[in-house]
mmCIF file of C-alpha atoms in Angstrom:
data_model
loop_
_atom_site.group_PDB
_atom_site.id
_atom_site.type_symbol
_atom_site.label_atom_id
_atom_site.label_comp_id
_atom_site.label_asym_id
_atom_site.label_seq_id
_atom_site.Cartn_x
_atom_site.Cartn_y
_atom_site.Cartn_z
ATOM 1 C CA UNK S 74 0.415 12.735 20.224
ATOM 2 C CA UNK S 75 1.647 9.839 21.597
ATOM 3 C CA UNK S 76 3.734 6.789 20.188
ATOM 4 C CA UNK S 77 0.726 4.651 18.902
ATOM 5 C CA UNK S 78 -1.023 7.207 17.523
ATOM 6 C CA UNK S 79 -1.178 8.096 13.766
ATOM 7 C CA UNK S 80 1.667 5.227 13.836
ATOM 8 C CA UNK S 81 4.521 7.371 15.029
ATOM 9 C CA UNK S 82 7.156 4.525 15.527
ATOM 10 C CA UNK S 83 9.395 4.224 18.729
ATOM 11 C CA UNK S 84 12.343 4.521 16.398
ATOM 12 C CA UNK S 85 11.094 8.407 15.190
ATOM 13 C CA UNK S 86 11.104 9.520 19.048
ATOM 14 C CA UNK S 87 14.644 7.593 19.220
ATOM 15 C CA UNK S 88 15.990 9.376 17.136
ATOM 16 C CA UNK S 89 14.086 12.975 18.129
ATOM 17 C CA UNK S 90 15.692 12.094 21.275
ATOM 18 C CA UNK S 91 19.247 11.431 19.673
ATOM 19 C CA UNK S 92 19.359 14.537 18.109
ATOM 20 C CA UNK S 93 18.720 16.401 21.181
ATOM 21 C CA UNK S 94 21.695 14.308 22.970
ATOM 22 C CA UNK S 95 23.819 15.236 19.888
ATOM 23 C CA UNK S 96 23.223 18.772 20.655
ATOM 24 C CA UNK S 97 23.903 18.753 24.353
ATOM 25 C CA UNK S 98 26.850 16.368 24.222
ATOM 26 C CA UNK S 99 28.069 19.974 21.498
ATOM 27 C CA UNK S 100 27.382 22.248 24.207
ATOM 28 C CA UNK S 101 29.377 19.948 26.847
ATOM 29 C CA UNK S 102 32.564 20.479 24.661
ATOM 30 C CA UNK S 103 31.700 23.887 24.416
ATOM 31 C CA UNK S 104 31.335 24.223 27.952
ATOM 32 C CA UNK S 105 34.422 22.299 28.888
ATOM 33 C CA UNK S 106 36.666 23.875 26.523
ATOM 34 C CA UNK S 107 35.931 27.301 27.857
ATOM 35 C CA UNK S 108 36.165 25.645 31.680
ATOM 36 C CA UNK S 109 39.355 25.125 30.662
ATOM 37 C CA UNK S 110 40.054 28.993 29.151
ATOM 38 C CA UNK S 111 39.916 28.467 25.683
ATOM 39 C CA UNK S 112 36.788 28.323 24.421
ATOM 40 C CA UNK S 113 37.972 28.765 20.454
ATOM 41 C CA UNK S 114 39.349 24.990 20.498
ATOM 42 C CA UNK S 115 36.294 23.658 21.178
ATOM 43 C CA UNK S 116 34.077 25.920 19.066
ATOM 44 C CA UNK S 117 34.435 24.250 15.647
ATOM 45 C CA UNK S 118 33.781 20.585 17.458
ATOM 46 C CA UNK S 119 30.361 22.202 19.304
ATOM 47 C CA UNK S 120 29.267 23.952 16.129
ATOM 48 C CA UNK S 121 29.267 20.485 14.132
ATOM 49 C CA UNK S 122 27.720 18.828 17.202
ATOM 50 C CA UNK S 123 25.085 20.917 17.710
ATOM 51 C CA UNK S 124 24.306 21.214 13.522
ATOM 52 C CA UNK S 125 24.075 17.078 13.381
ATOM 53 C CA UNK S 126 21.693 17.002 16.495
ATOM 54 C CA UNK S 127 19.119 20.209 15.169
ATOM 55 C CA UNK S 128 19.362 18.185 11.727
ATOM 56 C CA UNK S 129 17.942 15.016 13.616
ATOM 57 C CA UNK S 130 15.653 16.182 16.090
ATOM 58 C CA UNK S 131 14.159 19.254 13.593
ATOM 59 C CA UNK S 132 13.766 16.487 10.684
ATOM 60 C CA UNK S 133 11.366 14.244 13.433
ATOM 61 C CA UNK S 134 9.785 17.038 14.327
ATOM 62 C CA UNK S 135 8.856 18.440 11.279
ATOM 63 C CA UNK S 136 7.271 15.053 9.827
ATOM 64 C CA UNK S 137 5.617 15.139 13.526
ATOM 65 C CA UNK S 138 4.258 18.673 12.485
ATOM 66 C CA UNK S 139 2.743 17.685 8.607
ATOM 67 C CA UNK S 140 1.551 14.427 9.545
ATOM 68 C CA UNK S 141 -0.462 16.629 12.956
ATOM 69 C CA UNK S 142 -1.293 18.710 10.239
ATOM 70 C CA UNK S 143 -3.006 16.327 7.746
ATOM 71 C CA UNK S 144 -4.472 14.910 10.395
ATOM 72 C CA UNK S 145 -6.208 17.720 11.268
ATOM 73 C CA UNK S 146 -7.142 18.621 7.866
ATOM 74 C CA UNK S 147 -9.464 15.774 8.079
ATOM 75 C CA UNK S 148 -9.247 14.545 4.420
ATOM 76 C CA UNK S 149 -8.526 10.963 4.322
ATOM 77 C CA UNK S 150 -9.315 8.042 2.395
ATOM 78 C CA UNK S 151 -9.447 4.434 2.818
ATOM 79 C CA UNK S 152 -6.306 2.340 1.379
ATOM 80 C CA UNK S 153 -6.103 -1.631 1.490
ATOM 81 C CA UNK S 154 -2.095 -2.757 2.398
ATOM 82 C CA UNK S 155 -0.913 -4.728 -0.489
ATOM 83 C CA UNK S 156 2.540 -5.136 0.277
ATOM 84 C CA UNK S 157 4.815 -5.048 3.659
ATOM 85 C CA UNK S 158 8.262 -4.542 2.308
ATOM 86 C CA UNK S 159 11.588 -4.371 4.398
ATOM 87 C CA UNK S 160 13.538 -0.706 4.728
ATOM 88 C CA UNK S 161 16.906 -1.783 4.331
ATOM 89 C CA UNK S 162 17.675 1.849 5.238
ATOM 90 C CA UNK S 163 16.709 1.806 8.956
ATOM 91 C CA UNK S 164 17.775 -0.868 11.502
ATOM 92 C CA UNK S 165 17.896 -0.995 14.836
ATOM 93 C CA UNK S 166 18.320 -3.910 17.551
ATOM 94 C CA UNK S 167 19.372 -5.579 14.199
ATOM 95 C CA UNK S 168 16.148 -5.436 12.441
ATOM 96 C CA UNK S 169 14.726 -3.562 9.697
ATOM 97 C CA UNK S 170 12.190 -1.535 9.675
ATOM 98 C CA UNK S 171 9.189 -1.800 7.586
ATOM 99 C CA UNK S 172 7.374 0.377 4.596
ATOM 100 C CA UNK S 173 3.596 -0.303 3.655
ATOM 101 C CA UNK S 174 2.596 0.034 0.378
ATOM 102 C CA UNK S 175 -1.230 0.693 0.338
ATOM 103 C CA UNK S 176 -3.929 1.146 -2.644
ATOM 104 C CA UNK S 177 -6.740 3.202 -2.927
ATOM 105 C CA UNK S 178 -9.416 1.881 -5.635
ATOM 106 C CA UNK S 179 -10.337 5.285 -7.408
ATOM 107 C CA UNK S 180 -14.547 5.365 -8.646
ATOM 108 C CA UNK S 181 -14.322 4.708 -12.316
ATOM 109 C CA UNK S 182 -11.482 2.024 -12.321
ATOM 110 C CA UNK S 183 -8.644 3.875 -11.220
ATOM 111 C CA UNK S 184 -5.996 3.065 -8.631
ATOM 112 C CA UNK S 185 -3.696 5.285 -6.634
ATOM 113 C CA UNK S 186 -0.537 4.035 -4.681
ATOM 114 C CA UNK S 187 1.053 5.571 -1.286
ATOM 115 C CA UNK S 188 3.755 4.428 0.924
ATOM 116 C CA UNK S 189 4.153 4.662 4.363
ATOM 117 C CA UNK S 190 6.942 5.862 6.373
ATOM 118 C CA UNK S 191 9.034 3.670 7.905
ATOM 119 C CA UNK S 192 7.684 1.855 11.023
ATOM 120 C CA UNK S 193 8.768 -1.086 13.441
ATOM 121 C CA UNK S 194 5.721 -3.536 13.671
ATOM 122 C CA UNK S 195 5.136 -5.499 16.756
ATOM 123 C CA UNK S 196 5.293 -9.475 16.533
ATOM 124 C CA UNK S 197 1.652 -11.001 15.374
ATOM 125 C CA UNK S 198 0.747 -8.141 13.439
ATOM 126 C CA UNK S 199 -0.921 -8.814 10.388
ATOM 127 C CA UNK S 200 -1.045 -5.864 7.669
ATOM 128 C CA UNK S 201 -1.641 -7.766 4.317
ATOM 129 C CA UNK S 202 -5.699 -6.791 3.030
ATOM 130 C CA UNK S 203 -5.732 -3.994 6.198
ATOM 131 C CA UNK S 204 -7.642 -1.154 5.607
ATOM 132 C CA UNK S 205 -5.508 2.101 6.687
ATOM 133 C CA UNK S 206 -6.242 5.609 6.282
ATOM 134 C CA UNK S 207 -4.519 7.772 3.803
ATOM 135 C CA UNK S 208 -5.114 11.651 4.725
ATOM 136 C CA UNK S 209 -4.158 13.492 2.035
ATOM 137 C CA UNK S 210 -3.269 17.552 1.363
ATOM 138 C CA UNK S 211 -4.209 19.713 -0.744
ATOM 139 C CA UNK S 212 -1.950 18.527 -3.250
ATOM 140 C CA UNK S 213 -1.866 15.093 -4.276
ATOM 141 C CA UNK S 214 1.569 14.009 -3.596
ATOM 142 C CA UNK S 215 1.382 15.365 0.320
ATOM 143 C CA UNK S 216 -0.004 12.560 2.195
ATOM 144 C CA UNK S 217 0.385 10.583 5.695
ATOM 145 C CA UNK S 218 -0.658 6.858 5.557
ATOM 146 C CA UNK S 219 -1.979 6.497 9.208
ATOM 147 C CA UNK S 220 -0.753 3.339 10.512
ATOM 148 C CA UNK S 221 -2.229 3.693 14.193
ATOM 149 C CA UNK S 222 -5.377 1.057 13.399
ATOM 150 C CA UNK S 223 -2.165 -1.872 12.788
ATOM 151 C CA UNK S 224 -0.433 -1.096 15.912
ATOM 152 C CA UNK S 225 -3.457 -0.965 18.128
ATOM 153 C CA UNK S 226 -4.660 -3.797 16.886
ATOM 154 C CA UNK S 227 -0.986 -5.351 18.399
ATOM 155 C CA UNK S 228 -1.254 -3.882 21.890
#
């Protein structure tokens, strides 16, 4: 899967790739603290090192993983974007990320709501009235809104 694809932003693989940098920079103090013949000083600093990096890189890759999954489930719907909202929570190269908020017009009258994970979209991209697609799991409430049509529509 590559970075376009299912809309896998840039900033997920950053920070895949900062959790495996976390864990290597533990196993450098490791490394250097028994270099230097006591390995026991540097064990507690390594420990917390390498923890923080497998919680960042395993947390990419696991939303990696489900979204693969529901992808290959097959189930999807079609969802018009009805709102592009800022994510105050993620920044980077001081500027926020973005959440879609998407609608799926049920048979009958119904409507049903999802929100999309948090993505960096390219300049002149356009989401308002887009039609996504929403696969969906076997429960209701497990769902990937697939982005990929936006950003490949940018490139």
């Amino acid at each position: 899967m590559t970075r376009m694809e299912h809309g896998i932003s840039l900033k997920s693989n950053a920070r895949w790739i900062m959790g495996v940098v976390i864990i290597l920079a533990g196993c450098a103090v490791f490394v250097f603290h028994l270099a230097k013949g006591k390995p026991e000083d540097g064990l507690e600093g390594a420990l917390i090192l390498v923890c923080l990096g497998g919680f960042f890189a395993g947390r990419e890759l696991l939303f990696k993983y489900r979204a693969e999954k529901l992808v290959k489930m097959g189930r999807y719907v079609w969802a018009e974007v009805i709102a592009v909202k800022e994510d105050v929570t993620n920044r980077s190269n001081r500027k926020h990320a973005y959440r879609l908020t998407v609608r799926q017009e049920i048979p009958g009258g119904g409507q049903r709501h999802f929100e999309s994970h948090s993505l960096y979209l390219p300049e002149g991209v356009y989401a308002m009235g887009a039609k996504v697609r929403v696969y969906i799991g076997e429960k209701p409430e497990v769902y990937y809104v697939d982005v990929s049509s936006l950003l490949n529509e940018a490139e």
